[in-house]
Short mmCIF file of C-alpha atoms and ligand atoms in Angstrom, two decimals:
data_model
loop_
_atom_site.label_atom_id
_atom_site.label_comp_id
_atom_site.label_asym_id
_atom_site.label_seq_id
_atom_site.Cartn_x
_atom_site.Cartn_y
_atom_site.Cartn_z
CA UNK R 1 0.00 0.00 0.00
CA UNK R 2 2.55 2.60 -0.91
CA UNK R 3 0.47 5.10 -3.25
CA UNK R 4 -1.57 7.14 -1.76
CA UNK R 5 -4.11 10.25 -3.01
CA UNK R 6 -3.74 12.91 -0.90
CA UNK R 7 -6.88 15.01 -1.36
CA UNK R 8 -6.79 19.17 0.59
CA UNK R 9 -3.31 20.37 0.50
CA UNK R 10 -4.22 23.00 2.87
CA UNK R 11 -2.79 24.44 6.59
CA UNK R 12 -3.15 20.47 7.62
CA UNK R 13 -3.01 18.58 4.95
CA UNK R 14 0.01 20.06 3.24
CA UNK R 15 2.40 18.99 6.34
CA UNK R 16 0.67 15.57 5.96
CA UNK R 17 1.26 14.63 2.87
CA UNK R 18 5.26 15.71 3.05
CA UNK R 19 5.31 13.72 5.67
CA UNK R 20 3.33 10.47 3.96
CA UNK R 21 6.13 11.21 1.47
CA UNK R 22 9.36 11.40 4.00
CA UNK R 23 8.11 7.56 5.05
CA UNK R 24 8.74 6.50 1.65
CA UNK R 25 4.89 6.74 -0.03
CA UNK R 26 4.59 7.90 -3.32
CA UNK R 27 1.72 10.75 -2.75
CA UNK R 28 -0.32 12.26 -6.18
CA UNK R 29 -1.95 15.87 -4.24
CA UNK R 30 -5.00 16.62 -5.50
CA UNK R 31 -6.47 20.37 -4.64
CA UNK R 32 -9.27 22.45 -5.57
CA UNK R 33 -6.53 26.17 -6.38
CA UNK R 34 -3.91 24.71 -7.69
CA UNK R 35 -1.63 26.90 -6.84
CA UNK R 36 -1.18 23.85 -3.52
CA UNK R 37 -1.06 21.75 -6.25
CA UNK R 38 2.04 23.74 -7.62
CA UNK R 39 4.11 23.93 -3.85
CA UNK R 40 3.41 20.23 -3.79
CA UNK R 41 5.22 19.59 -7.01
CA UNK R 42 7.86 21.89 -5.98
CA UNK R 43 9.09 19.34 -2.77
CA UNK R 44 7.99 16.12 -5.06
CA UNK R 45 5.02 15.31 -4.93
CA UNK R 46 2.62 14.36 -7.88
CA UNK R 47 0.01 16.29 -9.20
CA UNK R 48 -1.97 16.72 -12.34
CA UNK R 49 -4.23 13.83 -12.13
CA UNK R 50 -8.34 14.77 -11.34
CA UNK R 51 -10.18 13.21 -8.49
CA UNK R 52 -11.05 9.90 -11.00
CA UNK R 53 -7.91 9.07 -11.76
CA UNK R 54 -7.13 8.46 -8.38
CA UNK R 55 -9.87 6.70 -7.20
CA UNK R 56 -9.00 4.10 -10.47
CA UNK R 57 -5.35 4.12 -9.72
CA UNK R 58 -4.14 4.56 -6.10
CA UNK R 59 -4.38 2.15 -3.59
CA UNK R 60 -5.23 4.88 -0.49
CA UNK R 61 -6.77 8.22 -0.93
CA UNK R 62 -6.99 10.02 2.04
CA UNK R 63 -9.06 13.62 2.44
CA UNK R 64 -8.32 16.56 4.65
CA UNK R 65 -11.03 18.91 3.29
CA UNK R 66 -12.73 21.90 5.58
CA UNK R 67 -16.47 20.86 5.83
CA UNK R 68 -18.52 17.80 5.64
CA UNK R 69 -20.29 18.89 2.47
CA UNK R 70 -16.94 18.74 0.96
CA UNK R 71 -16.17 15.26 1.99
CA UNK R 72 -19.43 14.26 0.91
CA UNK R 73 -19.58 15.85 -2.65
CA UNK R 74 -15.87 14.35 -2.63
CA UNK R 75 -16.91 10.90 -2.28
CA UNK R 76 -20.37 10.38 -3.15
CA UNK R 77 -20.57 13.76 -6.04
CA UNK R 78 -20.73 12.30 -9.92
CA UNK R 79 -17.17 13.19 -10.15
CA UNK R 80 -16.62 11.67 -6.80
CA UNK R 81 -14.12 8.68 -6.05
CA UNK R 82 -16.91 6.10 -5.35
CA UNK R 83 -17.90 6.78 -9.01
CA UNK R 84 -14.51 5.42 -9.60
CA UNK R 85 -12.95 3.72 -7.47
CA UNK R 86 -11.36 0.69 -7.84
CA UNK R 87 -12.61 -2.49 -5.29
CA UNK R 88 -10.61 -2.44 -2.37
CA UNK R 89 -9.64 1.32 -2.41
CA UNK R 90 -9.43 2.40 1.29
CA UNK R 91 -10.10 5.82 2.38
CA UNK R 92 -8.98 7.48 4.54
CA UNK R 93 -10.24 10.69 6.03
CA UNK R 94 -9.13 12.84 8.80
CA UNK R 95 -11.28 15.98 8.16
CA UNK R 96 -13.62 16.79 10.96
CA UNK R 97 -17.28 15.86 9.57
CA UNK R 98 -20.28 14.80 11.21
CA UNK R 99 -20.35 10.96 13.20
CA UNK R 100 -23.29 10.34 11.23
CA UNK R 101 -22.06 11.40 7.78
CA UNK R 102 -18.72 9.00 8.96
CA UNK R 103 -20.95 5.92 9.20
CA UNK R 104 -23.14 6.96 6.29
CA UNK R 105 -19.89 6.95 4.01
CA UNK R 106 -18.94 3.90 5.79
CA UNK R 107 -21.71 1.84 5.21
CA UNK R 108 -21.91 2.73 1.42
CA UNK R 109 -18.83 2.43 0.69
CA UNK R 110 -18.61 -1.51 2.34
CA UNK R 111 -21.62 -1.99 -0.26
CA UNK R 112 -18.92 -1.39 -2.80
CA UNK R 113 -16.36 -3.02 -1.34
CA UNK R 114 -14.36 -0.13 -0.64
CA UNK R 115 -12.35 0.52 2.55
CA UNK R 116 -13.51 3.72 4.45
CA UNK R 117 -12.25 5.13 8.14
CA UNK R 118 -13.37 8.28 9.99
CA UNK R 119 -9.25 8.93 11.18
CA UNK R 120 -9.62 12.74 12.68
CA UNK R 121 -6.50 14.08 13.97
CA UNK R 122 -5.12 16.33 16.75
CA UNK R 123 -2.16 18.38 17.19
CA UNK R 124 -2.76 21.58 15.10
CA UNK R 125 -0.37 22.67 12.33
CA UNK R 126 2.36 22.48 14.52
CA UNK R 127 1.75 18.77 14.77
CA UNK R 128 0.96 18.14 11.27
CA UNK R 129 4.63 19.41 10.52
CA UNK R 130 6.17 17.63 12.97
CA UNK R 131 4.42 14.42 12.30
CA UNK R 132 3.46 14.21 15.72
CA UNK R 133 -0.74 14.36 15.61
CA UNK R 134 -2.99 12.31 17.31
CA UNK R 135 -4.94 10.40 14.89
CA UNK R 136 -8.80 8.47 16.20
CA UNK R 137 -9.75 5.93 13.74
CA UNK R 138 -13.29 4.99 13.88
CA UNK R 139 -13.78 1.78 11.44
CA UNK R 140 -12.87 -1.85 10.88
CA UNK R 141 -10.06 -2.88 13.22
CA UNK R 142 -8.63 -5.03 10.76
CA UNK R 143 -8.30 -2.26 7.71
CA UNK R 144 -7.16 0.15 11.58
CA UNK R 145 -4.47 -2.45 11.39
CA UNK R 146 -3.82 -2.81 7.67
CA UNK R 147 -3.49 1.34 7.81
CA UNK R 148 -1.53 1.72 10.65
CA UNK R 149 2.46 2.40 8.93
CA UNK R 150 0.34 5.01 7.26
CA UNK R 151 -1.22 6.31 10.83
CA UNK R 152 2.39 6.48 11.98
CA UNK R 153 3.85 8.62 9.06
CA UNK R 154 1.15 11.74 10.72
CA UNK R 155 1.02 10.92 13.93
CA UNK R 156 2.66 9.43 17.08
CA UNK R 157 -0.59 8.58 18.84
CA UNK R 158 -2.89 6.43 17.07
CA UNK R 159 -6.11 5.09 18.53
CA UNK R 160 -8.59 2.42 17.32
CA UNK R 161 -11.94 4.09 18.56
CA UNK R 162 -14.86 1.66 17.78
CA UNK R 163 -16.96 1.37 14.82
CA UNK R 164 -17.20 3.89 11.62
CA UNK R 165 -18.14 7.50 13.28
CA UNK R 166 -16.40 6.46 16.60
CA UNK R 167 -13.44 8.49 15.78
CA UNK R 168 -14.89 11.47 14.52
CA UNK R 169 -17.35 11.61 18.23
CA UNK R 170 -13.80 11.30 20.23
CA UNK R 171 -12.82 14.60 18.09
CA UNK R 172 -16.08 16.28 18.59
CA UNK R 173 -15.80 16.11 22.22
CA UNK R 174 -12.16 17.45 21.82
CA UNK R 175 -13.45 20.56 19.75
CA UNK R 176 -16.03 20.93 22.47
CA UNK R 177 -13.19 21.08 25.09
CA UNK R 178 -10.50 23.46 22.65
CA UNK R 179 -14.01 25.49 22.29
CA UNK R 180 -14.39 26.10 25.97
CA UNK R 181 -10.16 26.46 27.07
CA UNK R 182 -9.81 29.19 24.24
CA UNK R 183 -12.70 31.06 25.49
CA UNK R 184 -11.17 30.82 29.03
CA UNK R 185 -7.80 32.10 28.07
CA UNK R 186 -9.40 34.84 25.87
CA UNK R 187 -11.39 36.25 28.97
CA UNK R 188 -9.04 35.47 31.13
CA UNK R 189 -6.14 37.23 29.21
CA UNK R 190 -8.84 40.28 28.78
CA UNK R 191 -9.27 40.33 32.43
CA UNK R 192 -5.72 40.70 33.47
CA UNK R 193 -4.83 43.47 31.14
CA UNK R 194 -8.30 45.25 32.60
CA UNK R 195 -6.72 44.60 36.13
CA UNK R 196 -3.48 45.85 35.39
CA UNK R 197 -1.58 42.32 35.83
CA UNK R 198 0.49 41.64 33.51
CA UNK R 199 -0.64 39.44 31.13
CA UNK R 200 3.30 38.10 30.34
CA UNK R 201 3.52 37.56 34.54
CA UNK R 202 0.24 35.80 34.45
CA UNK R 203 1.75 33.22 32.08
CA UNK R 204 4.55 32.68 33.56
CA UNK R 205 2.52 31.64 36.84
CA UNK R 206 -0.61 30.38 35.38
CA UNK R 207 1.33 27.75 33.26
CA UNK R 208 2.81 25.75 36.03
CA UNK R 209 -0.53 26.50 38.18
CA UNK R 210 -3.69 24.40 37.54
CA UNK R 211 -4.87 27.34 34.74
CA UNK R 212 -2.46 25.42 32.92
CA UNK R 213 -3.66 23.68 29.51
CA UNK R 214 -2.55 23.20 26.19
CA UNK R 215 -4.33 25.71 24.82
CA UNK R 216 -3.12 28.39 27.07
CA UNK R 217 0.60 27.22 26.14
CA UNK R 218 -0.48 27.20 22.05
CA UNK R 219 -2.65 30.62 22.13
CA UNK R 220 -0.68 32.81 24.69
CA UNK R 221 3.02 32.77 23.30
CA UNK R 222 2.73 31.95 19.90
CA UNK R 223 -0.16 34.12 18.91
CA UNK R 224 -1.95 36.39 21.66
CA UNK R 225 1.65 37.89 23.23
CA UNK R 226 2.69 38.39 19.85
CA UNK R 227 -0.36 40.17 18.27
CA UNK R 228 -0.40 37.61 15.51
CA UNK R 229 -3.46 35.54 14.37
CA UNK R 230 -2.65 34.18 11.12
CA UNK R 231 -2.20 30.18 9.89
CA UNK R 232 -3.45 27.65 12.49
CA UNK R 233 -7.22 26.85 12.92
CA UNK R 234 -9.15 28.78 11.80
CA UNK R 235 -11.81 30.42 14.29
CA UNK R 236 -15.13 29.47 11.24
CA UNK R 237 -13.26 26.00 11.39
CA UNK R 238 -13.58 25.51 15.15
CA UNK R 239 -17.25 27.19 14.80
CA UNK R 240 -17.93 24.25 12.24
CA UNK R 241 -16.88 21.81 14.82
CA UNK R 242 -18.98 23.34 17.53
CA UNK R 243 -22.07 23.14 15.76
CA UNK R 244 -21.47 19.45 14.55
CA UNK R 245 -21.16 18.90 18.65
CA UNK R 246 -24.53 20.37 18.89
CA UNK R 247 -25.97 17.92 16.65
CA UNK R 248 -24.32 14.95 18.44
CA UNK R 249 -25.50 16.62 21.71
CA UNK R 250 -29.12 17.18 19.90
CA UNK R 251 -29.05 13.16 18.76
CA UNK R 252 -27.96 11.98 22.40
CA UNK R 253 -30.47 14.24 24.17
CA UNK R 254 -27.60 15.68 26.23
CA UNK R 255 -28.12 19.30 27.22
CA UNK R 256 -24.80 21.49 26.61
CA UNK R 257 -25.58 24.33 28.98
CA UNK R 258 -22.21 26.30 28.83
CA UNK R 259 -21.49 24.72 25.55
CA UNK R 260 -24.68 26.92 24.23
CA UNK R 261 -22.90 29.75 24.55
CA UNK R 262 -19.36 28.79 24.03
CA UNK R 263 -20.96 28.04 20.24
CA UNK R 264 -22.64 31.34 20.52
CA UNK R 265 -19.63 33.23 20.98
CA UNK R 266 -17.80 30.59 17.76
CA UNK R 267 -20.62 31.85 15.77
CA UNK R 268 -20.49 35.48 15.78
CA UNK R 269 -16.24 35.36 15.58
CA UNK R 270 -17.35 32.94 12.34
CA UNK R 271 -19.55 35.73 10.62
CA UNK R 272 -16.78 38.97 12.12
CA UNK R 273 -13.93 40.07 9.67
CA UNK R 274 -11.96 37.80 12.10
CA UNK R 275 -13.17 34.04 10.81
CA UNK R 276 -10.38 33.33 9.01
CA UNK R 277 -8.08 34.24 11.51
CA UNK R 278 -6.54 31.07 14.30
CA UNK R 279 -8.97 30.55 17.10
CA UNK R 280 -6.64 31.81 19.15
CA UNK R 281 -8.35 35.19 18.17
CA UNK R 282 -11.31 35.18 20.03
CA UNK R 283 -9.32 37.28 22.47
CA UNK R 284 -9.44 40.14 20.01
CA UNK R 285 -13.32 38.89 19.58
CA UNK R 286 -13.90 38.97 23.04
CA UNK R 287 -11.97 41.40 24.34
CA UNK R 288 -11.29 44.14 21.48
CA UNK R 289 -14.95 44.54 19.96
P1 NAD Q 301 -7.66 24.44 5.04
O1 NAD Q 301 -8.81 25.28 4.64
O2 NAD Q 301 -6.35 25.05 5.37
O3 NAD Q 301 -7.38 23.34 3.91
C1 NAD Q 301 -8.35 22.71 3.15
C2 NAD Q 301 -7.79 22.53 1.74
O4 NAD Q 301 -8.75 21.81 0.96
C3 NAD Q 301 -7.52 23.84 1.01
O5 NAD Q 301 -6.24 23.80 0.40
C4 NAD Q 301 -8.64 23.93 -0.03
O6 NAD Q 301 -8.23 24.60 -1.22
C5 NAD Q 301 -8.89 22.47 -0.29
N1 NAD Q 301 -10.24 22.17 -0.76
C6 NAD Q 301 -11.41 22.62 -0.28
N2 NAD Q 301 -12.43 22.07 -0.95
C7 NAD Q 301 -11.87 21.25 -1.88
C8 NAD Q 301 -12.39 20.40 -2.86
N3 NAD Q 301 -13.70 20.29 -3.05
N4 NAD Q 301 -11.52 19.70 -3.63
C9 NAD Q 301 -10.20 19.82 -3.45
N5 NAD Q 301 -9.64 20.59 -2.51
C10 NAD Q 301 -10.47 21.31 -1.74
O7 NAD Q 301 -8.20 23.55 6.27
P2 NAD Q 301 -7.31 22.79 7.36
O8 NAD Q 301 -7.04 23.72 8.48
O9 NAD Q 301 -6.22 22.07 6.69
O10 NAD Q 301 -8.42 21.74 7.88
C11 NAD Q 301 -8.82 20.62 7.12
C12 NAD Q 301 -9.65 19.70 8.01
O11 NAD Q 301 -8.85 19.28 9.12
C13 NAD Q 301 -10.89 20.37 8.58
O12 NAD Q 301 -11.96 19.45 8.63
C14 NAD Q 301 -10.45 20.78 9.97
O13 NAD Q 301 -11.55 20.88 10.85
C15 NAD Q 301 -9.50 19.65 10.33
N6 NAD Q 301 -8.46 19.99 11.32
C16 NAD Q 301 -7.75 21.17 11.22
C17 NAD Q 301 -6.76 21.44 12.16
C18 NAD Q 301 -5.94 22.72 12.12
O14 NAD Q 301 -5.25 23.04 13.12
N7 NAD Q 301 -5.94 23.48 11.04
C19 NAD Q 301 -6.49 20.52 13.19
C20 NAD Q 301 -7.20 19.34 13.22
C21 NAD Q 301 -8.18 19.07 12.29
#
């Protein structure tokens, strides 16, 4: 199993696929502007070929595309790989959709005899370049184990979750948690400078107090202390993911009570000159509005 499709050479999928290629697969990138197509070539990877000619010709084809509409179009569209795809293709795809839409893809594409794993990953950008992400594979345990090199050539932590859409609820309730910690840092940043602490001082304390988290550690330093918001996750991204946790929320009858307005906040940032920016931004949002 050594070529691969790599489909969304964007902020995540970009690192990904160098890093499929450093392992020794032979990756073909496939993206909607080309222009990732181009930087692709330019550290050797293949492009050129459309969406069908990888579904008849690879032997993985993995997707790392923004919303669940585009996954969906991407498989199941006319010009989609099912349409295509040769029997035994796996897929592989470590966008963020919807649990349901995971096990709807799943289910219709064992029908065909095609592969397909929900495999959404952790670790940000950072990660993604450093190969170190935490992938959750919801699916088959056997094809978990027949992907698993490929697992490793992303990520360091790799988890079999359960059945098709397993993998994709695990991530869900991580969004749900990034959601909350990057509203807590924004406010909480806000509130120092409106105190007269210093923020910097509060950093250096909070992070080896229990305020400590990951997110505090990503946002602070690397984006908030330096007054710059661009690359990373995007805040309309993260808003995506919070309203896909309302559905599973919704389907489970489990009330969200803070989560309600943790989205709230996501939704507003999402539809503000500021959605494109990295989530770490919602402490201009919250804070500079
Ligand atoms: P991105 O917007 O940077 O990249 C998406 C890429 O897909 C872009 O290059 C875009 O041109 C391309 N694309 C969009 N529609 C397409 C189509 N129909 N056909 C071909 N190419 C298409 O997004 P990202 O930040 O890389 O995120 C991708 C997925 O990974 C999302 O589901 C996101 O929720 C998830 N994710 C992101 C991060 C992060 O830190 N950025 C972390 C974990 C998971």
């Amino acid at each position: 199993m050594k070529n691969v499709g790599f489909i969304g050479l964007g902020n995540m999928g970009m690192p990904m696929a160098k890093n499929m290629m450093a392992e020794g697969y032979v990756v073909t990138g496939f993206n909607r502007s080309k222009g990732k197509e181009q930087g692709f070539s330019e550290v050797g990877g293949k492009v050129g070929y459309s969406v069908a000619q990888l579904a008849e010709t690879e032997d993985v084809i993995c997707l790392c595309l923004p919303k669940p509409e585009d996954v969906e179009r991407m498989v199941l569209g006319e010009d989609g790989i099912l349409n295509h795809a040769k029997e035994g293709l796996y897929i592989v795809d470590f966008s963020t959709i919807s649990p349901k839409l995971a096990e709807h893809l799943y289910q219709v594409c064992h029908q065909r005899n095609i592969h397909f794993v929900d495999a959404p990953v952790s670790g940000g950008t950072t990660g993604a370049e450093a190969g170190t992400l935490t992938v959750m594979v919801g699916g088959e345990k056997e094809v978990f184990s027949q992907l698993y090199s490929l697992f490793k050539s992303v990520g360091e932590q790799i988890f079999h979750t359960g059945a098709a859409g397993s993998g994709t609820k695990v991530k869900l309730l991580n969004q749900y948690m990034v959601g909350m910690h990057t509203l807590a840092v924004a406010e909480g940043v806000g509130l120092a400078e409106q105190s007269g602490v210093d923020p910097e001082l509060v950093y250096e304390i909070l992070s080896q107090s229990f305020a400590q988290s990951k997110l505090y550690d990503r946002h602070y330093p690397n984006f908030i202390a330096k007054d710059q918001f661009d690359g990373g996750f995007a805040i309309e991204l993260l808003f995506k993911d919070l309203d896909l946790v309302r559905e599973m929320a919704e389907e489970s009858d489990t009330p969200l009570t803070i989560g309600r307005q943790v989205t709230s906040q996501f939704e507003q940032a999402a539809h503000s000159d500021l959605k494109k920016k990295d989530m770490s931004a919602m402490y201009k949002f919250i804070n500079k509005q």
